[in-house]
PDB file of C-alpha atoms in Angstrom:
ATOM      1  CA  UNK A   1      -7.153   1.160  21.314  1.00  0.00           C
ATOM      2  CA  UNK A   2      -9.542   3.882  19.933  1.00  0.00           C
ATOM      3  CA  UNK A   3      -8.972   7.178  20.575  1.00  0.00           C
ATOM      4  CA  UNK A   4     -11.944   8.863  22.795  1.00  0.00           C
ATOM      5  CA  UNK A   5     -11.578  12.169  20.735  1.00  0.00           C
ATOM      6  CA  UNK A   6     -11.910  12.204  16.892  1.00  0.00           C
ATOM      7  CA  UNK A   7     -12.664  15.391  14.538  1.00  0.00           C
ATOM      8  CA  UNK A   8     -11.966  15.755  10.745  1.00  0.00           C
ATOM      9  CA  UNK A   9     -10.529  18.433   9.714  1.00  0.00           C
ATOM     10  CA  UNK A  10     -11.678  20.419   6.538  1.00  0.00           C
ATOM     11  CA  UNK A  11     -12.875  23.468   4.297  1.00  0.00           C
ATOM     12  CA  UNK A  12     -16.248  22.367   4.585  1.00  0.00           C
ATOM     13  CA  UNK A  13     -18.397  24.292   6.933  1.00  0.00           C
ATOM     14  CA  UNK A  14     -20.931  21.553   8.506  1.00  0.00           C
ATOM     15  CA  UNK A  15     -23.510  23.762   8.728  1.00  0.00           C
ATOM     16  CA  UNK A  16     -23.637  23.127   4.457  1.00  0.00           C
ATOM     17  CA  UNK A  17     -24.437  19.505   4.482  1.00  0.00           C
ATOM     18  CA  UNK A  18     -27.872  17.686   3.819  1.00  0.00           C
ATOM     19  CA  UNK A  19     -29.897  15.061   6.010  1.00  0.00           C
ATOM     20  CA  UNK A  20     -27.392  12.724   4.482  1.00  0.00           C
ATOM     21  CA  UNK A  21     -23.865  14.595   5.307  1.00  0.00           C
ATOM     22  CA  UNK A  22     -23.876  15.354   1.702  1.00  0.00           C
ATOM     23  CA  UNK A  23     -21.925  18.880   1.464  1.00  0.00           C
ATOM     24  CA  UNK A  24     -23.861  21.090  -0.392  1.00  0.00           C
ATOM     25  CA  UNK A  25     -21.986  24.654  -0.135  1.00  0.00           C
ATOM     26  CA  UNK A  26     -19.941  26.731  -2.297  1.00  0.00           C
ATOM     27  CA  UNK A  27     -16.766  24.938  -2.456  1.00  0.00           C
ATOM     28  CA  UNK A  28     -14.912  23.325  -4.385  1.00  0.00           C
ATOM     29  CA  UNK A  29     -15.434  19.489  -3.758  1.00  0.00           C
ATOM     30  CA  UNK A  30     -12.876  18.177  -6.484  1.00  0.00           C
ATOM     31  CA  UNK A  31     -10.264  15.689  -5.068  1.00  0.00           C
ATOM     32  CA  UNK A  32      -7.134  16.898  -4.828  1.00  0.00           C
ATOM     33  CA  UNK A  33      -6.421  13.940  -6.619  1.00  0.00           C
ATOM     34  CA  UNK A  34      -8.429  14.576  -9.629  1.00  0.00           C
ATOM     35  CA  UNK A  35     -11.865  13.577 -10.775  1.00  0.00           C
ATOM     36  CA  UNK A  36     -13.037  10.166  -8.866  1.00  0.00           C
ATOM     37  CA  UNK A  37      -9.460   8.962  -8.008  1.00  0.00           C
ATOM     38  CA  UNK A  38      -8.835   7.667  -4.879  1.00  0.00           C
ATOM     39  CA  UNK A  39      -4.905   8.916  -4.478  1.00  0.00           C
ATOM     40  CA  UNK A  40      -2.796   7.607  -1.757  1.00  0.00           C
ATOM     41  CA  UNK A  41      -3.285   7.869   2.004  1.00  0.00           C
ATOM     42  CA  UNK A  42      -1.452   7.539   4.955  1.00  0.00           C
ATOM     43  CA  UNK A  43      -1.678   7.284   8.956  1.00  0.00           C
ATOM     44  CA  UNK A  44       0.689   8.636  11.314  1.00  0.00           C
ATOM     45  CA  UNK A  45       0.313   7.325  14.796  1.00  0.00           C
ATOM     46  CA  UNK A  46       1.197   7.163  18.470  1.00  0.00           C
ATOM     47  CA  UNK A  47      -0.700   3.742  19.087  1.00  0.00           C
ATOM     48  CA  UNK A  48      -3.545   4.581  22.037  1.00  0.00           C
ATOM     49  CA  UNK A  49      -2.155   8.355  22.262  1.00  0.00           C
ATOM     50  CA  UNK A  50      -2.523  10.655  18.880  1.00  0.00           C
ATOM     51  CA  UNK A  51      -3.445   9.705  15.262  1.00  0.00           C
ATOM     52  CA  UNK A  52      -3.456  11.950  11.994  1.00  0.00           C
ATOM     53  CA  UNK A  53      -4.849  10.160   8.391  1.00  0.00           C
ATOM     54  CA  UNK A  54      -4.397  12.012   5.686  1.00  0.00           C
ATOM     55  CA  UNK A  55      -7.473  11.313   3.182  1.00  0.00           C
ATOM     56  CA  UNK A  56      -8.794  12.198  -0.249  1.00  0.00           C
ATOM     57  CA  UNK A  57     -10.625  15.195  -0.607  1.00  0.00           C
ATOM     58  CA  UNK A  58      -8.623  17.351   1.434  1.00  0.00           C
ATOM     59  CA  UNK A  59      -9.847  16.149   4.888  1.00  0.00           C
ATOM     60  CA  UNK A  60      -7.605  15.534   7.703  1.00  0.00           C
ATOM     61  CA  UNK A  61      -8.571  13.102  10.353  1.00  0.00           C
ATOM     62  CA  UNK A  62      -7.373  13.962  13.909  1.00  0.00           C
ATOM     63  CA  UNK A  63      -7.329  11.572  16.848  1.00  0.00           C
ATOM     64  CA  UNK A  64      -5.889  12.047  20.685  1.00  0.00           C
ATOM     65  CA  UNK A  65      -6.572  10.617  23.739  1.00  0.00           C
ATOM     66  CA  UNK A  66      -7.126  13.970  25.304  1.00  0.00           C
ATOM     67  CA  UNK A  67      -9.240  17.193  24.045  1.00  0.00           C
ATOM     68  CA  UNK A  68      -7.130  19.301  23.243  1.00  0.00           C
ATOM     69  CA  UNK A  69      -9.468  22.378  23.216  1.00  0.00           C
ATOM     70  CA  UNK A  70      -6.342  24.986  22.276  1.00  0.00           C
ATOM     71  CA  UNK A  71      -5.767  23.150  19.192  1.00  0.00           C
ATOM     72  CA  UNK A  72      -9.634  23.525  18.156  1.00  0.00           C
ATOM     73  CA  UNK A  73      -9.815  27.352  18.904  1.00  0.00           C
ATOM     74  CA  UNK A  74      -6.588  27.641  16.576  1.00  0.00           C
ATOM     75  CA  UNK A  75      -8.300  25.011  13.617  1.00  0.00           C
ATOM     76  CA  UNK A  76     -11.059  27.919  13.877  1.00  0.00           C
ATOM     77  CA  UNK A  77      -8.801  30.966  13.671  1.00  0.00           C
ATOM     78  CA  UNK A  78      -7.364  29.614  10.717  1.00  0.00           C
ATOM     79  CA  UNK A  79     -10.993  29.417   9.325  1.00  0.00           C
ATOM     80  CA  UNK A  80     -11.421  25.244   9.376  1.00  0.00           C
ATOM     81  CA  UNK A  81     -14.200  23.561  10.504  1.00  0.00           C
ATOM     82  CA  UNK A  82     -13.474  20.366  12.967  1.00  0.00           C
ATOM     83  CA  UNK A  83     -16.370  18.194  13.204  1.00  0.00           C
ATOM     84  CA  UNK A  84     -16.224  15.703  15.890  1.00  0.00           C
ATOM     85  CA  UNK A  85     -16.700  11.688  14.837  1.00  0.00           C
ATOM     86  CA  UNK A  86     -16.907   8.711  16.398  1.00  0.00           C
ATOM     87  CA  UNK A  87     -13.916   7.214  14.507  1.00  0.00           C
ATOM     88  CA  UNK A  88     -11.873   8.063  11.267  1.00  0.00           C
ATOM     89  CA  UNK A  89     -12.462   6.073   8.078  1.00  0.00           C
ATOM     90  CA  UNK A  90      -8.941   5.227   7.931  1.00  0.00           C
ATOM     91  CA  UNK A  91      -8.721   3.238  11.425  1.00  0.00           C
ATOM     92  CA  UNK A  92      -7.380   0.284  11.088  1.00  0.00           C
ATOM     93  CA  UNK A  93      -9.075  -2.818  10.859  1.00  0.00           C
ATOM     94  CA  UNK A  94      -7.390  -6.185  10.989  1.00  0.00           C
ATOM     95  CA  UNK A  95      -7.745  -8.565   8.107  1.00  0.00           C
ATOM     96  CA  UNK A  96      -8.232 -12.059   9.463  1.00  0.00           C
ATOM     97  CA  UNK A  97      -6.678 -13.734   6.241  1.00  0.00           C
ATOM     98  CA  UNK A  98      -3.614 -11.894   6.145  1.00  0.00           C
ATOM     99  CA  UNK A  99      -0.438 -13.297   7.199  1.00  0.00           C
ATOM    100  CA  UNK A 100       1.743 -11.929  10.118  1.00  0.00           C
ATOM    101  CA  UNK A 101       5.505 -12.412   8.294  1.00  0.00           C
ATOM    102  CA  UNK A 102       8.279 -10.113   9.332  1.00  0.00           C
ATOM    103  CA  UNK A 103      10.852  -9.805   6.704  1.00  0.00           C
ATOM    104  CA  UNK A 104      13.878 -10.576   8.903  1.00  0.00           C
ATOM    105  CA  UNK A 105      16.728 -12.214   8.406  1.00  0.00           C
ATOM    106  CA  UNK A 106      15.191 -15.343   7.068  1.00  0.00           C
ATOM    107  CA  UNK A 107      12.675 -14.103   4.438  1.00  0.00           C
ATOM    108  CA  UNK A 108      16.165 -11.913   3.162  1.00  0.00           C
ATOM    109  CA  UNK A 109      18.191 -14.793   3.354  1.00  0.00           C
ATOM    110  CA  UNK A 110      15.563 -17.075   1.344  1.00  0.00           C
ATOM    111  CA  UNK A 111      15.790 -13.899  -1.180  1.00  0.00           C
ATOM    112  CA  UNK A 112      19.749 -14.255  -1.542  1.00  0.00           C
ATOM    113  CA  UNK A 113      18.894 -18.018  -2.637  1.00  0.00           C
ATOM    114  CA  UNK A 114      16.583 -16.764  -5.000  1.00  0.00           C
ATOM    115  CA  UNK A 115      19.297 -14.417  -6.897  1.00  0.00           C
ATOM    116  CA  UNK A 116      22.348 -16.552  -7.190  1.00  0.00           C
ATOM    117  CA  UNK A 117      23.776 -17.564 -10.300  1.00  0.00           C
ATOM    118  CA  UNK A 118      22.634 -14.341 -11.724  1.00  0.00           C
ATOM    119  CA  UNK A 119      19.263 -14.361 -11.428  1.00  0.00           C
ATOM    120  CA  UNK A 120      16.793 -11.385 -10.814  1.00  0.00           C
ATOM    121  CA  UNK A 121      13.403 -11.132  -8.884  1.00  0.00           C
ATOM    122  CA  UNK A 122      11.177  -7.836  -8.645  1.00  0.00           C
ATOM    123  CA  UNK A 123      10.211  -6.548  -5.038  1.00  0.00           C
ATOM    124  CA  UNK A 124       6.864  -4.087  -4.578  1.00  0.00           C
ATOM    125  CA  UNK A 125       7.285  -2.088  -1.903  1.00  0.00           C
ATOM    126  CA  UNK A 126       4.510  -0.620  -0.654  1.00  0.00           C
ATOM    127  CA  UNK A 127       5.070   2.245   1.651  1.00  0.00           C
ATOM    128  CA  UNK A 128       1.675   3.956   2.334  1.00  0.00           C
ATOM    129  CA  UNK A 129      -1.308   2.521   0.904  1.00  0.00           C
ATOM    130  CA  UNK A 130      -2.190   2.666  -2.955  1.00  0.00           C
ATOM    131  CA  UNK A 131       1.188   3.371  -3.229  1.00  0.00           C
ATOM    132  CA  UNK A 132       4.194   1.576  -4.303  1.00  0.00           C
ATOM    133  CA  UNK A 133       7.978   1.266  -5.094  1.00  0.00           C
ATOM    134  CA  UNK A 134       9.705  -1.280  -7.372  1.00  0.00           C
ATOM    135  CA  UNK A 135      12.954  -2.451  -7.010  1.00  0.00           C
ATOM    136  CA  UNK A 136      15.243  -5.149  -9.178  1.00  0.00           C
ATOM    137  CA  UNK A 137      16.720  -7.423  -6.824  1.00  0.00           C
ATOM    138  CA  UNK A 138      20.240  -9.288  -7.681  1.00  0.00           C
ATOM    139  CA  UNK A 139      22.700 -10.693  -6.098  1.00  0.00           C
ATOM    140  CA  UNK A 140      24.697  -7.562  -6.362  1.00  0.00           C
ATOM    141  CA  UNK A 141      21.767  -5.107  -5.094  1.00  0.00           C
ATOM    142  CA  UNK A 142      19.595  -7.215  -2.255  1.00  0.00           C
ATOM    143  CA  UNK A 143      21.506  -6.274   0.560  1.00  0.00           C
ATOM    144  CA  UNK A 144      21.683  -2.318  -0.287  1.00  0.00           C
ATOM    145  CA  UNK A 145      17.851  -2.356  -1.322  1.00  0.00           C
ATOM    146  CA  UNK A 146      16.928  -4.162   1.957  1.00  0.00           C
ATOM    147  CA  UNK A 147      18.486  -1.279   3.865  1.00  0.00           C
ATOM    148  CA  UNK A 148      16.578   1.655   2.249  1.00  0.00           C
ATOM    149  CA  UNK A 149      13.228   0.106   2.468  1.00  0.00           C
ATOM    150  CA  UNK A 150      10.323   2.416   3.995  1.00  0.00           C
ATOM    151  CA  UNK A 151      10.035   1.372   7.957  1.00  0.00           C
ATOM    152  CA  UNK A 152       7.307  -0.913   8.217  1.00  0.00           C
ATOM    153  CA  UNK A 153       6.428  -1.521   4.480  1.00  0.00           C
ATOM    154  CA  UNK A 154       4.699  -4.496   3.036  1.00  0.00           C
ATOM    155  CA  UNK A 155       6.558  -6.486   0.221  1.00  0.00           C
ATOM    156  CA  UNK A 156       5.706  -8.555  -2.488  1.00  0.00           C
ATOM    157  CA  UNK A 157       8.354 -10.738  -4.624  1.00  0.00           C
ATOM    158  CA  UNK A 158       6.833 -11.273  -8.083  1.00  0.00           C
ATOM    159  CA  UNK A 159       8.962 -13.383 -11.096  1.00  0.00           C
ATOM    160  CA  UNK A 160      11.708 -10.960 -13.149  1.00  0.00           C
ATOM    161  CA  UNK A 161      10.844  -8.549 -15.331  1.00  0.00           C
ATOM    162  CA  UNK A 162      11.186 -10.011 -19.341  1.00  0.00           C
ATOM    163  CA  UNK A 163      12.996  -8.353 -21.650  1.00  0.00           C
ATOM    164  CA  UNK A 164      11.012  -9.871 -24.377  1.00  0.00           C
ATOM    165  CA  UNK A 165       8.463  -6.789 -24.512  1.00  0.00           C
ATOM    166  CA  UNK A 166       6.427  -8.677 -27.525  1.00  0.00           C
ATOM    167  CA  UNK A 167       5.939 -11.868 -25.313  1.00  0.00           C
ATOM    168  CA  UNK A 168       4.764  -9.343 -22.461  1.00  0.00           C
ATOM    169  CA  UNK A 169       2.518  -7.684 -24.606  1.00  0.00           C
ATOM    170  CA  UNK A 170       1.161 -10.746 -26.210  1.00  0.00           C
ATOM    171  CA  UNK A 171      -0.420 -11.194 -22.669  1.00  0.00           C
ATOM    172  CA  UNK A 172      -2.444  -8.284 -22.356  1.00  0.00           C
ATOM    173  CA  UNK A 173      -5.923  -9.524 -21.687  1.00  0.00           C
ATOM    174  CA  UNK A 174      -8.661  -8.084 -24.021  1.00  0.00           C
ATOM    175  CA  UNK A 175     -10.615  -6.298 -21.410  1.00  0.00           C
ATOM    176  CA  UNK A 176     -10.427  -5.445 -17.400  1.00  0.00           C
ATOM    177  CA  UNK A 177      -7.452  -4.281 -15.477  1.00  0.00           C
ATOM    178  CA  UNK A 178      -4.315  -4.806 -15.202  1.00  0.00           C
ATOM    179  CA  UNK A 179      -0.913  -3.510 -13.979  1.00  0.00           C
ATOM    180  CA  UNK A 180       2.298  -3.244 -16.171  1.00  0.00           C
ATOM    181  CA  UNK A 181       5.517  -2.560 -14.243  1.00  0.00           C
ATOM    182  CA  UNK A 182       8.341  -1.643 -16.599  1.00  0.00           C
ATOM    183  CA  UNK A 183      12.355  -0.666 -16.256  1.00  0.00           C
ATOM    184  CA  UNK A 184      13.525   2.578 -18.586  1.00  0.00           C
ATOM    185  CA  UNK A 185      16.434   2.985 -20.326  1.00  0.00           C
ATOM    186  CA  UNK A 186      18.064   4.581 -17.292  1.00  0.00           C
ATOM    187  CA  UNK A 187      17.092   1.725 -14.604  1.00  0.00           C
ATOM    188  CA  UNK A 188      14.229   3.431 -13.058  1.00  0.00           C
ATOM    189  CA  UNK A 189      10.684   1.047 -12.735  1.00  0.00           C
ATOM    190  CA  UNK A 190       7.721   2.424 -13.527  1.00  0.00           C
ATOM    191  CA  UNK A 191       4.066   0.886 -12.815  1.00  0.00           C
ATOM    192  CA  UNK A 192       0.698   2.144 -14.086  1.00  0.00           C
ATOM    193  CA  UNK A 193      -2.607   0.504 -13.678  1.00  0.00           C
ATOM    194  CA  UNK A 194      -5.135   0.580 -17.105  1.00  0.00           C
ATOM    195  CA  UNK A 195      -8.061  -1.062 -18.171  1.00  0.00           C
ATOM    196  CA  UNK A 196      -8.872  -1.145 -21.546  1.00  0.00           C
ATOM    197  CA  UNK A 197      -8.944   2.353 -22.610  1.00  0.00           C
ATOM    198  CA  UNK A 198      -5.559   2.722 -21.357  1.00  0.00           C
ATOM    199  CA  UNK A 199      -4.003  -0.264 -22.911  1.00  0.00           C
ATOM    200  CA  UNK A 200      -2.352   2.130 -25.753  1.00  0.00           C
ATOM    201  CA  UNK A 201      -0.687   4.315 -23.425  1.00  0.00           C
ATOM    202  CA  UNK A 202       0.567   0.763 -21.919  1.00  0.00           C
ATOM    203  CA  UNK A 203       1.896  -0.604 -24.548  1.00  0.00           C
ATOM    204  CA  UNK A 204       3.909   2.124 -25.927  1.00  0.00           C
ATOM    205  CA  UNK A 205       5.629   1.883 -22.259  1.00  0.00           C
ATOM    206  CA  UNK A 206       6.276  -1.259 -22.790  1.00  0.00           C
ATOM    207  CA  UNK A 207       7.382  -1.284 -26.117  1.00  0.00           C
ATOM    208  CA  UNK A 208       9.872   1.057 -25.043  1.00  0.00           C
ATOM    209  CA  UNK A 209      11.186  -0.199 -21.981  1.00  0.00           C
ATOM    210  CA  UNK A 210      14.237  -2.029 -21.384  1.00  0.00           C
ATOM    211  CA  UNK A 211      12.219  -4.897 -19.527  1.00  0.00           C
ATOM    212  CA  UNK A 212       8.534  -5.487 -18.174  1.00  0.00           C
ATOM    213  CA  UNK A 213       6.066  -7.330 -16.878  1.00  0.00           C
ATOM    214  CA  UNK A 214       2.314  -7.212 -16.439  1.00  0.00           C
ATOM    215  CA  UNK A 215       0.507  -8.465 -13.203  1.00  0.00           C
ATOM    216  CA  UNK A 216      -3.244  -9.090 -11.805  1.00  0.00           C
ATOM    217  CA  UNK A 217      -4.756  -6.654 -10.142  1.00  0.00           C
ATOM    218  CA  UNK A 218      -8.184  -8.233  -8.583  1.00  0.00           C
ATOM    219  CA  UNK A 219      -7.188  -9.717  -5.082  1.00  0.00           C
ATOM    220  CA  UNK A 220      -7.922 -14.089  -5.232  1.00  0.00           C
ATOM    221  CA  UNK A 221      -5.354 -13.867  -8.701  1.00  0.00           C
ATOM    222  CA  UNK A 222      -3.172 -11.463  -7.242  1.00  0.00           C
ATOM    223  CA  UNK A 223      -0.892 -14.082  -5.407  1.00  0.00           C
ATOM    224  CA  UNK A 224       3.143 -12.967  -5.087  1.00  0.00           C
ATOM    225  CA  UNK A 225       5.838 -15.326  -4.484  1.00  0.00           C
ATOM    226  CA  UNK A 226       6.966 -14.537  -1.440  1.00  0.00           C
ATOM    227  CA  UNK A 227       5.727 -11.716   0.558  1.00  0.00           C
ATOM    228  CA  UNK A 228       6.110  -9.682   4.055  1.00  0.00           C
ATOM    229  CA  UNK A 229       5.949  -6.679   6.205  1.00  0.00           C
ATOM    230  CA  UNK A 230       9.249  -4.988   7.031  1.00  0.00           C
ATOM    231  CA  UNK A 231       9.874  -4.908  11.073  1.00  0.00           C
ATOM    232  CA  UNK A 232      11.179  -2.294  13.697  1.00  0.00           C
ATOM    233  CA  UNK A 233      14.965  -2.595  14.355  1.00  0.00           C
ATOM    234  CA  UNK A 234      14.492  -4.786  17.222  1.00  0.00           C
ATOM    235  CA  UNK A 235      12.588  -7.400  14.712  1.00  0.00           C
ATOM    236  CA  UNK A 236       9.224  -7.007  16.399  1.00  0.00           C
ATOM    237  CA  UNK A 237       6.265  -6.163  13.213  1.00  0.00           C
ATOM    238  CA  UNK A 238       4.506  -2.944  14.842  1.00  0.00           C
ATOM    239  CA  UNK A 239       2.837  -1.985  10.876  1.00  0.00           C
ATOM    240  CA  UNK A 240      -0.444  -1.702  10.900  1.00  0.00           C
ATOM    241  CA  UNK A 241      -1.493  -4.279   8.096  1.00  0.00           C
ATOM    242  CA  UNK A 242      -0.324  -7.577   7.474  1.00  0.00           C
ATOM    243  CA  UNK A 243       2.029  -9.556   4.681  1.00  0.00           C
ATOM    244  CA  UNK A 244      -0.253 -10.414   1.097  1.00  0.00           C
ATOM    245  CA  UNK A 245      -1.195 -14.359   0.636  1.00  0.00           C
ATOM    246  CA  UNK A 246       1.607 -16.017  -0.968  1.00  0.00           C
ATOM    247  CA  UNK A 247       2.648 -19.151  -3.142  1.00  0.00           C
ATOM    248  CA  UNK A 248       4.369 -20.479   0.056  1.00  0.00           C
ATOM    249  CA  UNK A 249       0.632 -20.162   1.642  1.00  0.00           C
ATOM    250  CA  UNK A 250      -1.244 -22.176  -0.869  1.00  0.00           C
ATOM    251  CA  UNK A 251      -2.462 -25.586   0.794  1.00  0.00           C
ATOM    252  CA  UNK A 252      -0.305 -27.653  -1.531  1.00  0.00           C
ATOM    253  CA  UNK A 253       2.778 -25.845  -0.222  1.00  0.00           C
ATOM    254  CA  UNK A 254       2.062 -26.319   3.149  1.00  0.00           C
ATOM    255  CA  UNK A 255       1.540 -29.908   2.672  1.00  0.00           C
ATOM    256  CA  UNK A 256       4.476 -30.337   1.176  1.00  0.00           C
ATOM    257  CA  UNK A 257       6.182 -28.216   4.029  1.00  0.00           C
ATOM    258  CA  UNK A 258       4.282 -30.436   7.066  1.00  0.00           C
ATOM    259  CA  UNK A 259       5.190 -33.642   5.035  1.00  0.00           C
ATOM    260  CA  UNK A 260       8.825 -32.757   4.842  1.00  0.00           C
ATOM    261  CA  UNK A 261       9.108 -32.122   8.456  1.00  0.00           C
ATOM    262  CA  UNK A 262       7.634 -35.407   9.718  1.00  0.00           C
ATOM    263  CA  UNK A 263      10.221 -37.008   7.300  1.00  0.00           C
ATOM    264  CA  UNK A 264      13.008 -35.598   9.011  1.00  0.00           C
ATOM    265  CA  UNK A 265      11.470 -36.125  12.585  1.00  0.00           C
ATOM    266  CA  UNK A 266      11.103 -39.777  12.110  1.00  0.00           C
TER     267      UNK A 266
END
């Protein structure tokens, strides 16, 4: 449901912007995330009631179903400026190819199969977007991992991390980008993202790190194993984006899938 009333919030006086909403004043228009970096955003809502995004740049995106004209006066008073939109950049917008997977009980369970006998996999979990936090999954660890996950985060099973850092390393394309995820000395994972340029700063990581492992970035080769969006306690997936394309999706796994199940019907 979109929200009838929609301002963002910022520094910026609107009066200081061109025929093009270009801001043209006297302040400083740096990102608080440095020079041309995106940084991490995030949405706080009460679906068809109240909204807040928090964006680059410093600019705060307000959204209620009602005006609340006390809250302008005080955005004034504290010498903002809140200029009224038709929407916020950040709204959600379904993506049709996504897949709607809740990571109940059987996406965990198909995880404990995974780690027996000793074996590891490596779970992304993505809290807000463009942001992300890696855990080491074992048999030992799933359960107590699965219970402090971020409510509502997507997740992404990729292979184990290698301990053979010169294997890993003997992968690193020769241009383009490309994400190394890596496990220090003390347990803690580590990701960075570098093209090129960066690739120095990578590999001493690397070459450093207990284990690591280095995975595409661009979005048709950037295909986990399993993947899934956390639900709400009562199982129902309220997030507002849906599970990453998996193996299990590819048409040759779901052939093999349909095939398997008219076997055991007839």
């Amino acid at each position: 449901m979109q929200l009838s009333h929609v301002f963002r919030v910022s520094k910026y006086d609107p009066a200081d912007r061109d025929a093009h909403g270009h801001y043209t004043g006297t302040e400083d228009t740096t990102s608080d995330h440095g020079e041309g970096d995106g940084g991490a955003w995030c949405r706080l809502e009460a679906e068809g009631a109240f909204a807040v995004h928090v964006g680059r740049d410093q600019y705060l995106y307000i959204g209620s179903s009602r005006p609340h004209r006390a809250a302008l006066a005080r955005t004034r008073e504290l010498g903002l400026h809140a200029e009224r939109l038709d929407a916020s950049p950040y709204d959600f917008e379904p993506d049709e190819d996504g897949v709607l997977r809740p990571g109940g009980d059987d996406f965990w369970a198909g995880l404990h199969r995974a780690v027996t006998g000793g074996r590891s996999v490596l779970l992304e979990e993505i809290y807000v977007q463009n942001a992300s936090r890696w855990h080491r999954l074992t048999s030992d660890t799933v359960d107590m991992v699965r219970a402090a996950l971020a409510p509502r985060a997507r997740l992404a099973v990729w292979p184990d991390l290698s301990s053979d850092s010169a294997a890993v390393l003997a992968a690193l394309p020769a241009e383009g980008l490309i994400e190394g995820v890596w496990q220090e000395k003390d347990g803690r994972i580590h990701s960075a993202i570098a093209d090129e340029e960066g690739f120095p700063e990578l590999v001493a990581r690397i070459s450093g790190a207990d284990a690591a492992a280095l995975l595409p970035v661009y979005v048709d080769e950037r295909v986990p194993l399993l993947s899934a969006v956390m639900p709400d306690s009562d199982g129902v997936v309220r997030a507002r984006w849906q599970a990453e394309r998996s193996l299990g999706d590819s048409p040759q796994e779901k052939s093999a899938r349909d095939g398997a199940r008219r076997a055991v019907g007839d």
